[in-house]
Short mmCIF file of N, CA, C and O in Angstrom, two decimals:
data_model
loop_
_atom_site.label_atom_id
_atom_site.label_comp_id
_atom_site.label_asym_id
_atom_site.label_seq_id
_atom_site.Cartn_x
_atom_site.Cartn_y
_atom_site.Cartn_z
N MET A 41 11.11 -1.52 -7.79
CA MET A 41 10.13 -0.83 -6.98
C MET A 41 9.49 -1.82 -6.03
O MET A 41 9.15 -2.93 -6.41
N THR A 42 9.34 -1.44 -4.81
CA THR A 42 8.70 -2.30 -3.83
C THR A 42 7.20 -2.12 -3.88
O THR A 42 6.70 -1.10 -4.28
N GLY A 43 6.51 -3.12 -3.43
CA GLY A 43 5.07 -3.05 -3.39
C GLY A 43 4.54 -3.40 -2.02
O GLY A 43 5.30 -3.77 -1.13
N TYR A 44 3.27 -3.27 -1.88
CA TYR A 44 2.60 -3.59 -0.63
C TYR A 44 1.44 -4.51 -0.94
O TYR A 44 0.78 -4.36 -1.97
N PRO A 45 1.19 -5.48 -0.06
CA PRO A 45 0.07 -6.39 -0.35
C PRO A 45 -1.27 -5.66 -0.30
O PRO A 45 -1.55 -4.92 0.63
N ILE A 46 -2.04 -5.86 -1.33
CA ILE A 46 -3.38 -5.30 -1.40
C ILE A 46 -4.31 -6.47 -1.69
O ILE A 46 -4.25 -7.06 -2.77
N PRO A 47 -5.17 -6.82 -0.75
CA PRO A 47 -6.01 -8.00 -0.94
C PRO A 47 -7.14 -7.76 -1.93
O PRO A 47 -7.61 -6.64 -2.11
N VAL A 48 -7.55 -8.84 -2.55
CA VAL A 48 -8.76 -8.81 -3.38
C VAL A 48 -9.93 -8.94 -2.41
O VAL A 48 -9.95 -9.82 -1.55
N THR A 49 -10.89 -8.04 -2.53
CA THR A 49 -12.04 -8.04 -1.62
C THR A 49 -13.01 -9.16 -1.99
O THR A 49 -12.87 -9.79 -3.03
N ASP A 50 -14.00 -9.37 -1.13
CA ASP A 50 -14.98 -10.42 -1.38
C ASP A 50 -15.75 -10.22 -2.68
O ASP A 50 -16.22 -11.18 -3.29
N ASP A 51 -15.87 -8.96 -3.13
CA ASP A 51 -16.59 -8.71 -4.38
C ASP A 51 -15.67 -8.80 -5.61
O ASP A 51 -16.07 -8.47 -6.72
N GLY A 52 -14.41 -9.23 -5.40
CA GLY A 52 -13.50 -9.45 -6.53
C GLY A 52 -12.77 -8.23 -7.02
O GLY A 52 -12.24 -8.22 -8.13
N THR A 53 -12.71 -7.17 -6.20
CA THR A 53 -12.02 -5.95 -6.62
C THR A 53 -10.80 -5.70 -5.75
O THR A 53 -10.67 -6.28 -4.67
N VAL A 54 -9.91 -4.85 -6.25
CA VAL A 54 -8.78 -4.37 -5.45
C VAL A 54 -8.92 -2.86 -5.33
O VAL A 54 -9.27 -2.18 -6.29
N ALA A 55 -8.69 -2.37 -4.12
CA ALA A 55 -8.77 -0.93 -3.87
C ALA A 55 -7.36 -0.38 -3.87
O ALA A 55 -6.60 -0.59 -2.93
N LEU A 56 -7.02 0.32 -4.93
CA LEU A 56 -5.68 0.88 -5.09
C LEU A 56 -5.73 2.39 -4.85
O LEU A 56 -6.77 3.01 -5.00
N PRO A 57 -4.59 2.97 -4.51
CA PRO A 57 -4.55 4.41 -4.27
C PRO A 57 -4.90 5.22 -5.52
O PRO A 57 -4.49 4.87 -6.62
N MET A 58 -5.66 6.28 -5.32
CA MET A 58 -5.94 7.30 -6.32
C MET A 58 -6.88 6.88 -7.45
O MET A 58 -7.11 7.64 -8.37
N VAL A 59 -7.41 5.65 -7.42
CA VAL A 59 -8.37 5.22 -8.44
C VAL A 59 -9.51 4.46 -7.76
O VAL A 59 -9.36 3.98 -6.64
N ASP A 60 -10.63 4.35 -8.47
CA ASP A 60 -11.75 3.55 -7.97
C ASP A 60 -11.35 2.08 -7.95
O ASP A 60 -10.43 1.68 -8.69
N PRO A 61 -12.03 1.25 -7.15
CA PRO A 61 -11.71 -0.18 -7.13
C PRO A 61 -11.76 -0.79 -8.52
O PRO A 61 -12.56 -0.39 -9.38
N ILE A 62 -10.89 -1.78 -8.74
CA ILE A 62 -10.75 -2.42 -10.04
C ILE A 62 -11.16 -3.89 -9.90
O ILE A 62 -10.65 -4.60 -9.04
N LYS A 63 -12.05 -4.35 -10.77
CA LYS A 63 -12.51 -5.74 -10.75
C LYS A 63 -11.42 -6.63 -11.34
O LYS A 63 -11.00 -6.44 -12.48
N VAL A 64 -10.93 -7.60 -10.56
CA VAL A 64 -9.89 -8.52 -11.03
C VAL A 64 -10.30 -9.98 -10.91
O VAL A 64 -9.58 -10.86 -11.37
N GLN A 65 -11.45 -10.23 -10.30
CA GLN A 65 -11.92 -11.60 -10.13
C GLN A 65 -12.06 -12.27 -11.49
O GLN A 65 -12.61 -11.70 -12.43
N GLY A 66 -11.49 -13.47 -11.60
CA GLY A 66 -11.58 -14.23 -12.84
C GLY A 66 -10.51 -13.89 -13.87
O GLY A 66 -10.44 -14.52 -14.91
N LEU A 67 -9.67 -12.88 -13.58
CA LEU A 67 -8.61 -12.50 -14.51
C LEU A 67 -7.34 -13.28 -14.22
O LEU A 67 -7.07 -13.65 -13.08
N THR A 68 -6.53 -13.49 -15.25
CA THR A 68 -5.19 -14.02 -15.02
C THR A 68 -4.33 -12.90 -14.44
O THR A 68 -4.74 -11.73 -14.44
N VAL A 69 -3.14 -13.25 -13.98
CA VAL A 69 -2.23 -12.22 -13.44
C VAL A 69 -1.93 -11.19 -14.51
O VAL A 69 -1.98 -9.98 -14.26
N ARG A 70 -1.65 -11.61 -15.73
CA ARG A 70 -1.34 -10.67 -16.82
C ARG A 70 -2.54 -9.77 -17.11
O ARG A 70 -2.39 -8.58 -17.35
N GLU A 71 -3.74 -10.34 -17.13
CA GLU A 71 -4.94 -9.55 -17.38
C GLU A 71 -5.17 -8.53 -16.26
O GLU A 71 -5.57 -7.39 -16.52
N ALA A 72 -4.90 -8.94 -15.02
CA ALA A 72 -5.04 -8.02 -13.88
C ALA A 72 -4.02 -6.89 -13.98
O ALA A 72 -4.35 -5.73 -13.72
N GLU A 73 -2.78 -7.21 -14.37
CA GLU A 73 -1.77 -6.17 -14.54
C GLU A 73 -2.22 -5.17 -15.60
O GLU A 73 -2.09 -3.96 -15.42
N LYS A 74 -2.78 -5.68 -16.70
CA LYS A 74 -3.26 -4.79 -17.76
C LYS A 74 -4.42 -3.93 -17.27
O LYS A 74 -4.46 -2.72 -17.53
N ALA A 75 -5.34 -4.54 -16.51
CA ALA A 75 -6.50 -3.78 -15.99
C ALA A 75 -6.03 -2.66 -15.07
O ALA A 75 -6.54 -1.54 -15.14
N VAL A 76 -5.06 -2.95 -14.21
CA VAL A 76 -4.54 -1.93 -13.29
C VAL A 76 -3.84 -0.83 -14.08
O VAL A 76 -4.08 0.36 -13.87
N GLY A 77 -2.97 -1.21 -15.02
CA GLY A 77 -2.27 -0.22 -15.84
C GLY A 77 -3.24 0.64 -16.63
O GLY A 77 -3.12 1.87 -16.67
N ASP A 78 -4.26 0.00 -17.23
CA ASP A 78 -5.26 0.74 -18.00
C ASP A 78 -6.00 1.75 -17.13
O ASP A 78 -6.29 2.87 -17.56
N LYS A 79 -6.31 1.37 -15.89
CA LYS A 79 -7.04 2.27 -14.99
C LYS A 79 -6.20 3.50 -14.67
O LYS A 79 -6.69 4.63 -14.68
N TYR A 80 -4.92 3.29 -14.38
CA TYR A 80 -4.04 4.43 -14.07
C TYR A 80 -3.82 5.32 -15.29
O TYR A 80 -3.67 6.52 -15.15
N ILE A 81 -3.82 4.72 -16.48
CA ILE A 81 -3.71 5.52 -17.71
C ILE A 81 -5.00 6.31 -17.92
O ILE A 81 -4.97 7.51 -18.20
N GLN A 82 -6.14 5.63 -17.76
CA GLN A 82 -7.45 6.27 -17.94
C GLN A 82 -7.63 7.46 -17.01
O GLN A 82 -8.20 8.48 -17.39
N GLU A 83 -7.09 7.37 -15.79
CA GLU A 83 -7.21 8.45 -14.81
C GLU A 83 -6.10 9.50 -14.97
O GLU A 83 -5.96 10.38 -14.13
N ASN A 84 -5.27 9.36 -16.00
CA ASN A 84 -4.15 10.27 -16.27
C ASN A 84 -3.15 10.34 -15.13
O ASN A 84 -2.56 11.38 -14.85
N ILE A 85 -2.95 9.22 -14.45
CA ILE A 85 -1.96 9.14 -13.37
C ILE A 85 -0.63 8.66 -13.95
O ILE A 85 0.42 9.14 -13.58
N LEU A 86 -0.70 7.71 -14.88
CA LEU A 86 0.49 7.22 -15.58
C LEU A 86 0.31 7.40 -17.08
O LEU A 86 -0.80 7.36 -17.58
N ARG A 87 1.43 7.61 -17.74
CA ARG A 87 1.40 7.66 -19.20
C ARG A 87 1.48 6.23 -19.74
O ARG A 87 2.07 5.37 -19.10
N PRO A 88 0.90 5.98 -20.92
CA PRO A 88 0.91 4.61 -21.46
C PRO A 88 2.30 4.00 -21.53
O PRO A 88 2.47 2.82 -21.24
N SER A 89 3.30 4.78 -21.84
CA SER A 89 4.65 4.23 -21.94
C SER A 89 5.25 3.92 -20.58
O SER A 89 6.26 3.23 -20.49
N ARG A 90 4.64 4.39 -19.50
CA ARG A 90 5.18 4.21 -18.15
C ARG A 90 4.37 3.23 -17.29
O ARG A 90 4.76 2.92 -16.19
N ALA A 91 3.23 2.79 -17.78
CA ALA A 91 2.36 1.93 -16.97
C ALA A 91 2.83 0.48 -17.05
O ALA A 91 2.60 -0.20 -18.04
N ARG A 92 3.52 0.04 -16.02
CA ARG A 92 4.02 -1.33 -15.96
C ARG A 92 3.77 -1.93 -14.57
O ARG A 92 4.72 -2.23 -13.85
N PRO A 93 2.51 -2.07 -14.18
CA PRO A 93 2.26 -2.63 -12.85
C PRO A 93 2.70 -4.09 -12.79
O PRO A 93 2.65 -4.80 -13.79
N MET A 94 3.15 -4.51 -11.64
CA MET A 94 3.54 -5.90 -11.43
C MET A 94 2.66 -6.47 -10.32
O MET A 94 2.54 -5.87 -9.26
N ILE A 95 2.07 -7.62 -10.59
CA ILE A 95 1.19 -8.26 -9.63
C ILE A 95 1.77 -9.63 -9.31
O ILE A 95 2.18 -10.37 -10.20
N THR A 96 1.78 -9.96 -8.03
CA THR A 96 2.24 -11.25 -7.57
C THR A 96 1.13 -11.86 -6.74
O THR A 96 0.57 -11.19 -5.87
N LEU A 97 0.81 -13.11 -7.00
CA LEU A 97 -0.19 -13.78 -6.19
C LEU A 97 0.44 -14.24 -4.89
O LEU A 97 1.54 -14.79 -4.88
N VAL A 98 -0.24 -14.00 -3.80
CA VAL A 98 0.21 -14.50 -2.50
C VAL A 98 -0.96 -15.23 -1.86
O VAL A 98 -2.13 -14.87 -2.08
N PRO A 99 -0.67 -16.26 -1.07
CA PRO A 99 -1.77 -16.97 -0.42
C PRO A 99 -2.55 -16.04 0.50
O PRO A 99 -1.98 -15.14 1.11
N LYS A 100 -3.84 -16.29 0.59
CA LYS A 100 -4.69 -15.48 1.47
C LYS A 100 -4.28 -15.76 2.91
O LYS A 100 -4.11 -16.89 3.33
N ALA A 101 -4.11 -14.67 3.67
CA ALA A 101 -3.72 -14.79 5.07
C ALA A 101 -4.86 -15.38 5.88
O ALA A 101 -6.03 -15.18 5.58
N GLN A 102 -4.50 -16.14 6.90
CA GLN A 102 -5.50 -16.64 7.82
C GLN A 102 -6.09 -15.45 8.57
O GLN A 102 -5.41 -14.46 8.79
N PRO A 103 -7.35 -15.51 9.00
CA PRO A 103 -7.98 -14.37 9.66
C PRO A 103 -7.17 -13.79 10.81
O PRO A 103 -7.10 -12.59 10.97
N ASN A 104 -6.52 -14.61 11.61
CA ASN A 104 -5.79 -14.07 12.75
C ASN A 104 -4.45 -13.46 12.35
O ASN A 104 -3.76 -12.90 13.19
N LEU A 105 -4.09 -13.55 11.08
CA LEU A 105 -2.83 -12.96 10.62
C LEU A 105 -3.05 -11.60 9.96
O LEU A 105 -2.11 -10.95 9.56
N ASN A 106 -4.30 -11.19 9.80
CA ASN A 106 -4.58 -9.89 9.18
C ASN A 106 -4.08 -8.77 10.07
O ASN A 106 -4.10 -8.88 11.30
N PRO A 107 -3.65 -7.65 9.50
CA PRO A 107 -3.18 -6.54 10.32
C PRO A 107 -4.31 -5.94 11.14
O PRO A 107 -5.47 -6.03 10.73
N PRO A 108 -4.01 -5.37 12.29
CA PRO A 108 -5.06 -4.78 13.12
C PRO A 108 -5.71 -3.60 12.40
O PRO A 108 -5.07 -2.92 11.61
N ALA A 109 -6.98 -3.38 12.68
CA ALA A 109 -7.71 -2.29 12.04
C ALA A 109 -8.27 -1.35 13.10
O ALA A 109 -8.47 -1.74 14.24
N ASN A 110 -8.50 -0.12 12.70
CA ASN A 110 -9.10 0.84 13.62
C ASN A 110 -10.62 0.70 13.57
O ASN A 110 -11.15 -0.20 12.93
N ASN A 111 -11.34 1.61 14.22
CA ASN A 111 -12.80 1.52 14.30
C ASN A 111 -13.48 1.65 12.94
O ASN A 111 -14.61 1.22 12.78
N ASN A 112 -12.82 2.24 11.97
CA ASN A 112 -13.41 2.38 10.64
C ASN A 112 -13.14 1.16 9.77
O ASN A 112 -13.49 1.15 8.60
N GLY A 113 -12.46 0.16 10.31
CA GLY A 113 -12.14 -1.03 9.54
C GLY A 113 -10.94 -0.86 8.63
O GLY A 113 -10.62 -1.72 7.84
N ARG A 114 -10.25 0.26 8.73
CA ARG A 114 -9.07 0.50 7.90
C ARG A 114 -7.83 0.01 8.64
O ARG A 114 -7.74 0.12 9.85
N VAL A 115 -6.90 -0.55 7.91
CA VAL A 115 -5.66 -1.03 8.50
C VAL A 115 -4.87 0.16 9.01
O VAL A 115 -4.81 1.20 8.36
N PHE A 116 -4.26 0.01 10.20
CA PHE A 116 -3.45 1.10 10.75
C PHE A 116 -2.37 1.47 9.75
O PHE A 116 -1.69 0.62 9.21
N GLY A 117 -2.23 2.75 9.49
CA GLY A 117 -1.22 3.23 8.56
C GLY A 117 -1.69 3.24 7.11
O GLY A 117 -0.97 3.69 6.24
N GLN A 118 -2.90 2.73 6.84
CA GLN A 118 -3.37 2.65 5.46
C GLN A 118 -3.48 4.03 4.82
O GLN A 118 -3.15 4.21 3.66
N GLU A 119 -3.91 5.01 5.59
CA GLU A 119 -4.05 6.36 5.02
C GLU A 119 -2.68 6.92 4.65
O GLU A 119 -2.52 7.56 3.60
N LEU A 120 -1.68 6.68 5.48
CA LEU A 120 -0.32 7.11 5.17
C LEU A 120 0.15 6.47 3.87
O LEU A 120 0.75 7.13 3.02
N ILE A 121 -0.16 5.20 3.71
CA ILE A 121 0.24 4.49 2.48
C ILE A 121 -0.48 5.08 1.28
O ILE A 121 0.14 5.41 0.27
N GLU A 122 -1.81 5.22 1.38
CA GLU A 122 -2.60 5.66 0.23
C GLU A 122 -2.35 7.10 -0.17
O GLU A 122 -2.29 7.43 -1.34
N LYS A 123 -2.24 7.99 0.81
CA LYS A 123 -2.18 9.42 0.51
C LYS A 123 -0.76 9.94 0.30
O LYS A 123 -0.57 10.96 -0.34
N GLN A 124 0.23 9.26 0.89
CA GLN A 124 1.59 9.79 0.79
C GLN A 124 2.56 8.82 0.13
O GLN A 124 3.25 9.19 -0.82
N LEU A 125 2.61 7.60 0.63
CA LEU A 125 3.65 6.68 0.17
C LEU A 125 3.45 6.23 -1.27
O LEU A 125 4.36 6.33 -2.09
N PHE A 126 2.26 5.74 -1.62
CA PHE A 126 2.04 5.27 -2.99
C PHE A 126 2.24 6.37 -4.03
O PHE A 126 2.93 6.16 -5.03
N PRO A 127 1.67 7.57 -3.84
CA PRO A 127 1.91 8.61 -4.85
C PRO A 127 3.40 8.95 -5.00
O PRO A 127 3.88 9.16 -6.12
N LEU A 128 4.12 8.96 -3.89
CA LEU A 128 5.55 9.24 -3.94
C LEU A 128 6.29 8.13 -4.68
O LEU A 128 7.19 8.39 -5.48
N MET A 129 5.89 6.88 -4.43
CA MET A 129 6.52 5.76 -5.12
C MET A 129 6.24 5.80 -6.63
O MET A 129 7.13 5.52 -7.44
N LEU A 130 5.01 6.17 -6.99
CA LEU A 130 4.69 6.29 -8.42
C LEU A 130 5.53 7.38 -9.08
O LEU A 130 6.07 7.20 -10.17
N LYS A 131 5.66 8.50 -8.40
CA LYS A 131 6.45 9.62 -8.93
C LYS A 131 7.91 9.21 -9.10
O LYS A 131 8.53 9.48 -10.14
N ARG A 132 8.45 8.54 -8.09
CA ARG A 132 9.84 8.09 -8.16
C ARG A 132 10.03 7.12 -9.32
O ARG A 132 10.99 7.20 -10.08
N TYR A 133 9.09 6.20 -9.48
CA TYR A 133 9.15 5.20 -10.55
C TYR A 133 9.17 5.89 -11.92
O TYR A 133 10.00 5.57 -12.78
N GLU A 134 8.28 6.84 -12.11
CA GLU A 134 8.23 7.57 -13.39
C GLU A 134 9.52 8.34 -13.63
O GLU A 134 10.06 8.34 -14.74
N MET A 135 10.00 9.02 -12.60
CA MET A 135 11.22 9.81 -12.73
C MET A 135 12.42 8.90 -13.03
O MET A 135 13.29 9.25 -13.83
N GLU A 136 12.47 7.75 -12.38
CA GLU A 136 13.58 6.82 -12.61
C GLU A 136 13.56 6.30 -14.04
O GLU A 136 14.62 6.19 -14.67
N LEU A 137 12.38 6.00 -14.55
CA LEU A 137 12.30 5.53 -15.94
C LEU A 137 12.75 6.61 -16.91
O LEU A 137 13.38 6.33 -17.93
N GLU A 138 12.41 7.85 -16.59
CA GLU A 138 12.73 8.96 -17.49
C GLU A 138 14.19 9.43 -17.37
O GLU A 138 14.83 9.71 -18.38
N PHE A 139 14.70 9.52 -16.15
CA PHE A 139 16.02 10.13 -15.94
C PHE A 139 17.09 9.18 -15.42
O PHE A 139 18.25 9.55 -15.34
N GLY A 140 16.71 7.97 -14.98
CA GLY A 140 17.68 7.02 -14.45
C GLY A 140 17.76 7.10 -12.93
O GLY A 140 17.38 8.11 -12.33
N PRO A 141 18.27 6.03 -12.31
CA PRO A 141 18.26 5.94 -10.85
C PRO A 141 19.21 6.90 -10.14
O PRO A 141 19.03 7.19 -8.96
N SER A 142 20.21 7.42 -10.84
CA SER A 142 21.17 8.30 -10.16
C SER A 142 20.81 9.78 -10.23
O SER A 142 21.52 10.61 -9.68
N HIS A 143 19.69 10.10 -10.87
CA HIS A 143 19.26 11.50 -10.97
C HIS A 143 18.97 12.02 -9.55
O HIS A 143 18.38 11.32 -8.73
N PRO A 144 19.39 13.25 -9.23
CA PRO A 144 19.20 13.79 -7.88
C PRO A 144 17.74 13.77 -7.40
O PRO A 144 17.47 13.49 -6.24
N THR A 145 16.81 14.05 -8.29
CA THR A 145 15.40 14.04 -7.88
C THR A 145 14.96 12.63 -7.53
O THR A 145 14.23 12.43 -6.56
N VAL A 146 15.40 11.65 -8.29
CA VAL A 146 15.05 10.25 -8.03
C VAL A 146 15.62 9.84 -6.67
O VAL A 146 14.93 9.21 -5.86
N ARG A 147 16.87 10.21 -6.41
CA ARG A 147 17.49 9.86 -5.12
C ARG A 147 16.78 10.57 -3.97
O ARG A 147 16.55 9.99 -2.91
N SER A 148 16.39 11.81 -4.17
CA SER A 148 15.67 12.56 -3.14
C SER A 148 14.32 11.92 -2.83
O SER A 148 13.93 11.77 -1.67
N LEU A 149 13.60 11.54 -3.89
CA LEU A 149 12.32 10.86 -3.69
C LEU A 149 12.52 9.53 -2.96
O LEU A 149 11.72 9.16 -2.10
N GLY A 150 13.59 8.84 -3.29
CA GLY A 150 13.91 7.58 -2.60
C GLY A 150 14.12 7.80 -1.11
O GLY A 150 13.65 7.01 -0.28
N ASN A 151 14.81 8.89 -0.76
CA ASN A 151 15.02 9.20 0.66
C ASN A 151 13.70 9.53 1.35
O ASN A 151 13.49 9.14 2.50
N GLU A 152 12.80 10.24 0.67
CA GLU A 152 11.48 10.54 1.25
C GLU A 152 10.70 9.25 1.48
O GLU A 152 10.03 9.10 2.50
N ILE A 153 10.78 8.33 0.53
CA ILE A 153 10.09 7.05 0.66
C ILE A 153 10.61 6.28 1.87
O ILE A 153 9.82 5.75 2.66
N VAL A 154 11.92 6.24 2.04
CA VAL A 154 12.51 5.55 3.19
C VAL A 154 11.99 6.17 4.49
O VAL A 154 11.63 5.46 5.43
N GLY A 155 11.91 7.50 4.54
CA GLY A 155 11.41 8.18 5.73
C GLY A 155 9.95 7.83 6.01
O GLY A 155 9.57 7.58 7.16
N LEU A 156 9.13 7.80 4.97
CA LEU A 156 7.72 7.44 5.15
C LEU A 156 7.56 5.98 5.57
O LEU A 156 6.70 5.66 6.39
N GLU A 157 8.38 5.10 5.01
CA GLU A 157 8.32 3.69 5.41
C GLU A 157 8.68 3.54 6.88
O GLU A 157 8.06 2.78 7.61
N ARG A 158 9.68 4.30 7.33
CA ARG A 158 10.06 4.27 8.75
C ARG A 158 8.91 4.79 9.61
O ARG A 158 8.56 4.20 10.63
N GLU A 159 8.28 5.89 9.19
CA GLU A 159 7.14 6.45 9.92
C GLU A 159 5.99 5.44 9.98
O GLU A 159 5.35 5.29 11.02
N LEU A 160 5.75 4.75 8.87
CA LEU A 160 4.69 3.76 8.83
C LEU A 160 4.97 2.63 9.81
O LEU A 160 4.08 2.20 10.55
N ARG A 161 6.21 2.15 9.85
CA ARG A 161 6.56 1.09 10.80
C ARG A 161 6.34 1.56 12.24
O ARG A 161 5.85 0.81 13.09
N GLU A 162 6.67 2.82 12.53
CA GLU A 162 6.47 3.37 13.87
C GLU A 162 4.99 3.46 14.21
O GLU A 162 4.59 3.14 15.34
N VAL A 163 4.16 3.89 13.26
CA VAL A 163 2.71 3.98 13.48
C VAL A 163 2.14 2.61 13.80
O VAL A 163 1.39 2.43 14.76
N VAL A 164 2.50 1.62 13.00
CA VAL A 164 1.98 0.27 13.21
C VAL A 164 2.48 -0.28 14.54
O VAL A 164 1.70 -0.87 15.31
N ALA A 165 3.75 -0.09 14.86
CA ALA A 165 4.30 -0.59 16.12
C ALA A 165 3.58 0.06 17.31
O ALA A 165 3.24 -0.62 18.29
N LYS A 166 3.32 1.34 17.23
CA LYS A 166 2.61 2.04 18.31
C LYS A 166 1.21 1.48 18.49
O LYS A 166 0.76 1.24 19.61
N GLN A 167 0.52 1.28 17.37
CA GLN A 167 -0.84 0.75 17.45
C GLN A 167 -0.84 -0.67 18.02
O GLN A 167 -1.71 -1.01 18.82
N LEU A 168 0.13 -1.48 17.64
CA LEU A 168 0.22 -2.83 18.18
C LEU A 168 0.49 -2.81 19.68
O LEU A 168 -0.08 -3.60 20.43
N ARG A 169 1.34 -1.89 20.13
CA ARG A 169 1.59 -1.75 21.57
C ARG A 169 0.31 -1.36 22.30
O ARG A 169 0.00 -1.89 23.37
N MET A 170 -0.45 -0.43 21.72
CA MET A 170 -1.70 0.01 22.34
C MET A 170 -2.70 -1.16 22.43
O MET A 170 -3.40 -1.31 23.44
N ILE A 171 -2.74 -1.99 21.40
CA ILE A 171 -3.64 -3.15 21.41
C ILE A 171 -3.22 -4.12 22.51
O ILE A 171 -4.06 -4.61 23.27
N GLU A 172 -1.92 -4.39 22.60
CA GLU A 172 -1.43 -5.30 23.64
C GLU A 172 -1.71 -4.75 25.04
O GLU A 172 -2.10 -5.48 25.94
N GLU A 173 -1.52 -3.43 25.23
CA GLU A 173 -1.81 -2.82 26.53
C GLU A 173 -3.29 -2.93 26.87
O GLU A 173 -3.66 -3.21 28.00
N ALA A 174 -4.15 -2.74 25.86
CA ALA A 174 -5.59 -2.85 26.10
C ALA A 174 -5.97 -4.28 26.46
O ALA A 174 -6.78 -4.52 27.35
N LYS A 175 -5.36 -5.26 25.80
CA LYS A 175 -5.62 -6.68 26.11
C LYS A 175 -5.17 -6.99 27.53
O LYS A 175 -5.89 -7.66 28.28
N THR A 176 -3.97 -6.52 27.88
CA THR A 176 -3.44 -6.76 29.23
C THR A 176 -4.34 -6.12 30.27
O THR A 176 -4.66 -6.74 31.29
N SER A 177 -4.78 -4.91 30.00
CA SER A 177 -5.66 -4.21 30.93
C SER A 177 -6.99 -4.94 31.07
O SER A 177 -7.52 -5.09 32.17
N ALA A 178 -7.52 -5.41 29.96
CA ALA A 178 -8.80 -6.13 30.00
C ALA A 178 -8.66 -7.44 30.76
O ALA A 178 -9.54 -7.81 31.54
N ARG A 179 -7.54 -8.15 30.57
CA ARG A 179 -7.32 -9.40 31.31
C ARG A 179 -7.21 -9.11 32.80
O ARG A 179 -7.77 -9.81 33.62
N GLY A 180 -6.49 -8.02 33.15
CA GLY A 180 -6.34 -7.65 34.56
C GLY A 180 -7.67 -7.29 35.20
O GLY A 180 -7.97 -7.67 36.33
N SER A 181 -8.51 -6.58 34.44
CA SER A 181 -9.84 -6.20 34.95
C SER A 181 -10.72 -7.41 35.16
O SER A 181 -11.45 -7.49 36.15
N SER A 182 -10.65 -8.37 34.23
CA SER A 182 -11.51 -9.55 34.36
C SER A 182 -11.04 -10.44 35.51
O SER A 182 -11.85 -11.09 36.16
N GLU A 183 -9.74 -10.46 35.77
CA GLU A 183 -9.23 -11.27 36.88
C GLU A 183 -9.57 -10.67 38.22
O GLU A 183 -9.88 -11.37 39.16
N THR A 184 -9.55 -9.34 38.33
CA THR A 184 -9.86 -8.70 39.61
C THR A 184 -11.36 -8.71 39.86
O THR A 184 -11.79 -8.59 40.98
N GLY A 185 -12.15 -8.86 38.80
CA GLY A 185 -13.59 -8.86 38.95
C GLY A 185 -14.16 -10.20 39.35
O GLY A 185 -15.34 -10.36 39.58
N LYS A 186 -13.31 -11.23 39.48
CA LYS A 186 -13.78 -12.56 39.82
C LYS A 186 -14.15 -12.67 41.26
O LYS A 186 -13.67 -12.07 42.13
#
C-alpha cells in the first residue's frame, strides 16, 4: 500500500483522514504506529486484526520545499486526498487482506485509486501553473510600473 507524507504539526500531532489529530510527539516509530492503529480501531474504521499502519520517518522539508497552499492554508488537493483517496485506499487494503489481491473488487478499487491519483496530479499541476502565471504577471506589473 502506498502512503502520503503527513507532517507532524508544531503541537506534536498528525492530522489523519477520518479521525481527530493524534499526538505522536515523543513516541518511537513503533509507538506512533500503535497509536495510529488504536485510533482507527477506536473510531471503528479498522478492525483490530486489520490495523497495521506503517510509519516512516522522513527529514523535515525546508520551508521553500513545502507544497503550495490555498487561502485556507490547506495543501492543494488535500481535500481530494482526505475525503476520497485515503478512504478508498483503506477499503482496498482491508479487502485485499480479506480476499487477496486478485479479487475483482480489490482490482476495481485499485483502478479507482489510480484514477484519483491521476486527478490529484492534475489538480496540483494546474494550481502550480496558476501560481507561476500569477508570479509572472506580478513581475510584469512591477516592471512596467517603474
